[in-house]
């Protein structure tokens, strides 16, 4: 072994196996968070960021990309970029609210089911299985078609569709954590069952739930835009990514940017959450624990 | 000595515990009776699976999660039968009147809460102190169990403590409401030998200072000596011999007790038999 071996070598070798995967994951999370910040900024400040009024028509229809209209105009002369920016708001609002409801319902149902167990577990999980058995789209289309394509209906439907997944992701680790020693120790000194469930079990199952939430957000973006594409989204003339795609489809050859624009926006939004989910999974080491 | 005169703090009568798993009942504690006087320290010795831990948990009506256990007989605490209390009253007794210290300090603390918060919770639950007053008391308790710089350590999480320190924290939680009876189930088994001695000394000191009765459960006669006044030897769910600790060490009557005592490695006989085995 040469005596001139650099001094830093030892620490490099010691660090490499633990540090490298960690930094990749941290980069993913950082990138995901930056993308998320962009999305949230667009959703919050969309109307003031957009260069034109997204619903104002003009004679210049299907105008190719110009300096005035970066992504061109649609079939009735509305600025595509402005519609994209403002339309993101509706899509993201539905997505965030629906997933927040699904998350809350999933936490409550999954924790109750897993912690109490027995007959309660059986009833809750079988009820959720019924919802789970339906294909997401079929159920969403049926409910929205039956109750009408209003914003609350759309949000509620998507929330219901994703609740079983959330509840299962919560329930699984609850089943194991509730048998851990610290739970019995807490019980042995008179801590009540509700406090144990919320304070001593729930915090320990949060990592997989965070990852699942991020993945569900990605899926929900697709579901929301697909439903809007099929005409079951928020009613016109307010823009959203799904309905923009549906309208632009017929003029795809004349003005490809009117299709590419919303498509890229959808990809960007779902990619945000997929990147975030992958990063979080590695940082929180969900599989490893 | 004095246990005959005093009204017992805990009187267990004909206690039985039966597990029901996959339909087949198995009786792990079979009709045992014993008393613990106020302030008395009593040891329970026996091999793994003899029912000593189940007996301890039965007093607090704790069953291993996911199993169904049927308890029979009577457990009279200050004359009140714990087996006939409703769940809420039983929860009140746990920690306030009877508390327990478990075997594995590495896993018996909530990893996501600071140790101070875990003591606070306990005090708030049983004494109705405000969070600020509870924290002051929690720091006193950490000091009492020998944690250095308790005021800043209270905000640390369990992973920042060693095994022995965690056991001290768990003891602090257990004694925080000055229970009349402290049950210690193999409190030193998971610890290094030197740390074991410190923890045992701490339990002895706390018992004296707080006037608690102590029920010490172990498989190790070395732990029992010097810690307790009376010993119950358990085998296969029954108490086979009871006696003052010195008398039992000097002249065990039951063959099982003698076998257990003989199993303790001794220096003067060369410890474990090194000549055993082939070659």
mmCIF file of N, CA, C and O in Angstrom, chain A residues 115 178-193 195 199-201 203-204, chain B residues 57 60 62 65-66 91 94-95 102 104 107-113 117 121-122 125-126 173:
data_model
loop_
_atom_site.group_PDB
_atom_site.id
_atom_site.type_symbol
_atom_site.label_atom_id
_atom_site.label_comp_id
_atom_site.label_asym_id
_atom_site.label_seq_id
_atom_site.Cartn_x
_atom_site.Cartn_y
_atom_site.Cartn_z
ATOM 1 N N UNK A 115 -56.344 0.284 14.289
ATOM 2 C CA UNK A 115 -56.081 0.321 15.726
ATOM 3 C C UNK A 115 -57.106 -0.477 16.512
ATOM 4 O O UNK A 115 -56.750 -1.258 17.392
ATOM 5 N N UNK A 178 -49.064 -0.742 16.444
ATOM 6 C CA UNK A 178 -49.859 -0.834 17.677
ATOM 7 C C UNK A 178 -49.384 -1.973 18.582
ATOM 8 O O UNK A 178 -49.770 -2.045 19.739
ATOM 9 N N UNK A 179 -48.553 -2.849 18.050
ATOM 10 C CA UNK A 179 -47.996 -3.917 18.888
ATOM 11 C C UNK A 179 -46.621 -3.582 19.433
ATOM 12 O O UNK A 179 -46.009 -4.393 20.115
ATOM 13 N N UNK A 180 -46.113 -2.413 19.100
ATOM 14 C CA UNK A 180 -44.776 -2.079 19.580
ATOM 15 C C UNK A 180 -44.798 -1.835 21.080
ATOM 16 O O UNK A 180 -45.817 -1.481 21.661
ATOM 17 N N UNK A 181 -43.611 -2.012 21.679
ATOM 18 C CA UNK A 181 -43.487 -1.914 23.132
ATOM 19 C C UNK A 181 -43.927 -0.563 23.690
ATOM 20 O O UNK A 181 -44.538 -0.505 24.746
ATOM 21 N N UNK A 182 -43.595 0.519 22.966
ATOM 22 C CA UNK A 182 -43.895 1.820 23.572
ATOM 23 C C UNK A 182 -45.395 2.048 23.689
ATOM 24 O O UNK A 182 -45.833 2.839 24.518
ATOM 25 N N UNK A 183 -46.175 1.350 22.869
ATOM 26 C CA UNK A 183 -47.627 1.470 22.974
ATOM 27 C C UNK A 183 -48.108 0.806 24.263
ATOM 28 O O UNK A 183 -48.902 1.370 25.016
ATOM 29 N N UNK A 184 -47.575 -0.388 24.536
ATOM 30 C CA UNK A 184 -47.942 -1.057 25.785
ATOM 31 C C UNK A 184 -47.441 -0.261 26.985
ATOM 32 O O UNK A 184 -48.131 -0.136 28.000
ATOM 33 N N UNK A 185 -46.229 0.313 26.853
ATOM 34 C CA UNK A 185 -45.679 1.109 27.951
ATOM 35 C C UNK A 185 -46.574 2.309 28.235
ATOM 36 O O UNK A 185 -46.854 2.628 29.390
ATOM 37 N N UNK A 186 -47.051 2.966 27.177
ATOM 38 C CA UNK A 186 -47.940 4.112 27.367
ATOM 39 C C UNK A 186 -49.247 3.664 28.029
ATOM 40 O O UNK A 186 -49.761 4.308 28.939
ATOM 41 N N UNK A 187 -49.755 2.513 27.577
ATOM 42 C CA UNK A 187 -50.997 2.006 28.150
ATOM 43 C C UNK A 187 -50.796 1.674 29.633
ATOM 44 O O UNK A 187 -51.668 1.914 30.453
ATOM 45 N N UNK A 188 -49.625 1.143 29.970
ATOM 46 C CA UNK A 188 -49.377 0.701 31.344
ATOM 47 C C UNK A 188 -49.322 1.853 32.335
ATOM 48 O O UNK A 188 -49.424 1.641 33.528
ATOM 49 N N UNK A 189 -49.119 3.076 31.849
ATOM 50 C CA UNK A 189 -49.115 4.199 32.783
ATOM 51 C C UNK A 189 -50.386 5.036 32.653
ATOM 52 O O UNK A 189 -50.433 6.176 33.086
ATOM 53 N N UNK A 190 -51.421 4.462 32.044
ATOM 54 C CA UNK A 190 -52.734 5.085 32.093
ATOM 55 C C UNK A 190 -53.029 6.083 30.989
ATOM 56 O O UNK A 190 -53.957 6.879 31.103
ATOM 57 N N UNK A 191 -52.239 6.076 29.902
ATOM 58 C CA UNK A 191 -52.567 6.929 28.762
ATOM 59 C C UNK A 191 -53.767 6.304 28.051
ATOM 60 O O UNK A 191 -53.810 5.092 27.840
ATOM 61 N N UNK A 192 -54.754 7.134 27.708
ATOM 62 C CA UNK A 192 -55.991 6.612 27.121
ATOM 63 C C UNK A 192 -55.806 6.108 25.699
ATOM 64 O O UNK A 192 -54.851 6.485 25.023
ATOM 65 N N UNK A 193 -56.738 5.280 25.253
ATOM 66 C CA UNK A 193 -56.612 4.656 23.933
ATOM 67 C C UNK A 193 -56.601 5.692 22.800
ATOM 68 O O UNK A 193 -55.853 5.564 21.837
ATOM 69 N N UNK A 195 -55.601 8.844 22.898
ATOM 70 C CA UNK A 195 -54.297 9.521 22.913
ATOM 71 C C UNK A 195 -53.217 8.613 22.359
ATOM 72 O O UNK A 195 -52.341 9.060 21.609
ATOM 73 N N UNK A 199 -51.264 9.950 19.290
ATOM 74 C CA UNK A 199 -49.960 10.488 19.652
ATOM 75 C C UNK A 199 -48.841 9.453 19.588
ATOM 76 O O UNK A 199 -47.677 9.793 19.392
ATOM 77 N N UNK A 200 -49.178 8.188 19.779
ATOM 78 C CA UNK A 200 -48.119 7.177 19.844
ATOM 79 C C UNK A 200 -48.119 6.225 18.647
ATOM 80 O O UNK A 200 -47.173 5.480 18.461
ATOM 81 N N UNK A 201 -49.198 6.217 17.870
ATOM 82 C CA UNK A 201 -49.227 5.342 16.692
ATOM 83 C C UNK A 201 -49.177 6.168 15.401
ATOM 84 O O UNK A 201 -48.307 5.960 14.555
ATOM 85 N N UNK A 203 -48.112 9.201 14.441
ATOM 86 C CA UNK A 203 -46.883 9.844 13.941
ATOM 87 C C UNK A 203 -45.890 8.850 13.329
ATOM 88 O O UNK A 203 -45.073 9.215 12.502
ATOM 89 N N UNK A 204 -45.975 7.578 13.733
ATOM 90 C CA UNK A 204 -45.018 6.595 13.256
ATOM 91 C C UNK A 204 -45.421 5.981 11.921
ATOM 92 O O UNK A 204 -44.676 5.200 11.345
ATOM 93 N N UNK B 57 -48.569 -8.454 34.230
ATOM 94 C CA UNK B 57 -49.466 -7.732 33.324
ATOM 95 C C UNK B 57 -50.926 -7.886 33.741
ATOM 96 O O UNK B 57 -51.730 -6.976 33.532
ATOM 97 N N UNK B 60 -52.228 -5.210 35.985
ATOM 98 C CA UNK B 60 -52.610 -3.984 35.280
ATOM 99 C C UNK B 60 -53.629 -4.258 34.182
ATOM 100 O O UNK B 60 -53.976 -3.363 33.426
ATOM 101 N N UNK B 62 -53.189 -5.829 31.413
ATOM 102 C CA UNK B 62 -52.606 -5.619 30.096
ATOM 103 C C UNK B 62 -52.442 -6.973 29.439
ATOM 104 O O UNK B 62 -51.817 -7.858 29.991
ATOM 105 N N UNK B 65 -51.012 -7.391 22.743
ATOM 106 C CA UNK B 65 -51.879 -6.957 21.645
ATOM 107 C C UNK B 65 -52.163 -8.121 20.698
ATOM 108 O O UNK B 65 -51.265 -8.870 20.329
ATOM 109 N N UNK B 66 -53.404 -8.279 20.330
ATOM 110 C CA UNK B 66 -53.749 -9.301 19.354
ATOM 111 C C UNK B 66 -54.028 -10.664 19.950
ATOM 112 O O UNK B 66 -54.345 -11.605 19.249
ATOM 113 N N UNK B 91 -57.966 2.391 33.703
ATOM 114 C CA UNK B 91 -56.996 3.308 33.082
ATOM 115 C C UNK B 91 -56.520 4.355 34.089
ATOM 116 O O UNK B 91 -55.365 4.756 34.090
ATOM 117 N N UNK B 94 -53.858 2.742 36.382
ATOM 118 C CA UNK B 94 -52.551 2.543 35.742
ATOM 119 C C UNK B 94 -51.737 3.828 35.782
ATOM 120 O O UNK B 94 -52.200 4.874 35.342
ATOM 121 N N UNK B 95 -50.533 3.738 36.286
ATOM 122 C CA UNK B 95 -49.672 4.909 36.303
ATOM 123 C C UNK B 95 -49.854 5.742 37.556
ATOM 124 O O UNK B 95 -48.898 6.236 38.108
ATOM 125 N N UNK B 102 -40.712 -1.797 31.989
ATOM 126 C CA UNK B 102 -40.599 -2.977 31.128
ATOM 127 C C UNK B 102 -39.152 -3.378 30.877
ATOM 128 O O UNK B 102 -38.212 -2.686 31.224
ATOM 129 N N UNK B 104 -37.443 -3.895 27.876
ATOM 130 C CA UNK B 104 -36.595 -3.352 26.817
ATOM 131 C C UNK B 104 -36.700 -1.841 26.716
ATOM 132 O O UNK B 104 -37.619 -1.311 26.108
ATOM 133 N N UNK B 107 -37.086 0.050 23.160
ATOM 134 C CA UNK B 107 -38.310 0.144 22.364
ATOM 135 C C UNK B 107 -39.519 0.589 23.171
ATOM 136 O O UNK B 107 -40.608 0.669 22.646
ATOM 137 N N UNK B 108 -39.328 0.892 24.453
ATOM 138 C CA UNK B 108 -40.490 1.223 25.276
ATOM 139 C C UNK B 108 -40.803 2.715 25.339
ATOM 140 O O UNK B 108 -41.725 3.124 26.017
ATOM 141 N N UNK B 109 -39.989 3.528 24.639
ATOM 142 C CA UNK B 109 -40.296 4.960 24.576
ATOM 143 C C UNK B 109 -40.760 5.288 23.164
ATOM 144 O O UNK B 109 -40.297 4.688 22.199
ATOM 145 N N UNK B 110 -41.655 6.254 23.070
ATOM 146 C CA UNK B 110 -42.108 6.702 21.754
ATOM 147 C C UNK B 110 -40.959 7.435 21.062
ATOM 148 O O UNK B 110 -40.494 8.468 21.551
ATOM 149 N N UNK B 111 -40.493 6.932 19.901
ATOM 150 C CA UNK B 111 -39.305 7.528 19.275
ATOM 151 C C UNK B 111 -39.517 8.934 18.723
ATOM 152 O O UNK B 111 -38.545 9.636 18.483
ATOM 153 N N UNK B 112 -40.753 9.348 18.517
ATOM 154 C CA UNK B 112 -40.961 10.662 17.894
ATOM 155 C C UNK B 112 -41.320 11.768 18.890
ATOM 156 O O UNK B 112 -41.462 12.921 18.504
ATOM 157 N N UNK B 113 -41.445 11.424 20.167
ATOM 158 C CA UNK B 113 -41.719 12.465 21.166
ATOM 159 C C UNK B 113 -40.486 12.655 22.046
ATOM 160 O O UNK B 113 -39.786 11.687 22.345
ATOM 161 N N UNK B 117 -41.708 15.402 26.927
ATOM 162 C CA UNK B 117 -43.119 15.390 26.536
ATOM 163 C C UNK B 117 -43.811 14.121 27.029
ATOM 164 O O UNK B 117 -44.985 14.142 27.403
ATOM 165 N N UNK B 121 -47.031 14.240 29.472
ATOM 166 C CA UNK B 121 -48.311 13.610 29.124
ATOM 167 C C UNK B 121 -48.887 12.860 30.308
ATOM 168 O O UNK B 121 -50.068 12.938 30.623
ATOM 169 N N UNK B 122 -47.993 12.102 30.914
ATOM 170 C CA UNK B 122 -48.329 11.260 32.046
ATOM 171 C C UNK B 122 -48.833 12.104 33.223
ATOM 172 O O UNK B 122 -49.866 11.811 33.815
ATOM 173 N N UNK B 125 -52.121 13.801 32.404
ATOM 174 C CA UNK B 125 -53.194 12.813 32.421
ATOM 175 C C UNK B 125 -53.683 12.546 33.852
ATOM 176 O O UNK B 125 -54.873 12.453 34.105
ATOM 177 N N UNK B 126 -52.764 12.410 34.789
ATOM 178 C CA UNK B 126 -53.158 11.944 36.124
ATOM 179 C C UNK B 126 -53.298 13.050 37.162
ATOM 180 O O UNK B 126 -53.983 12.875 38.154
ATOM 181 N N UNK B 173 -40.898 8.063 34.301
ATOM 182 C CA UNK B 173 -42.303 8.082 33.884
ATOM 183 C C UNK B 173 -43.140 7.248 34.858
ATOM 184 O O UNK B 173 -44.194 7.676 35.323
#
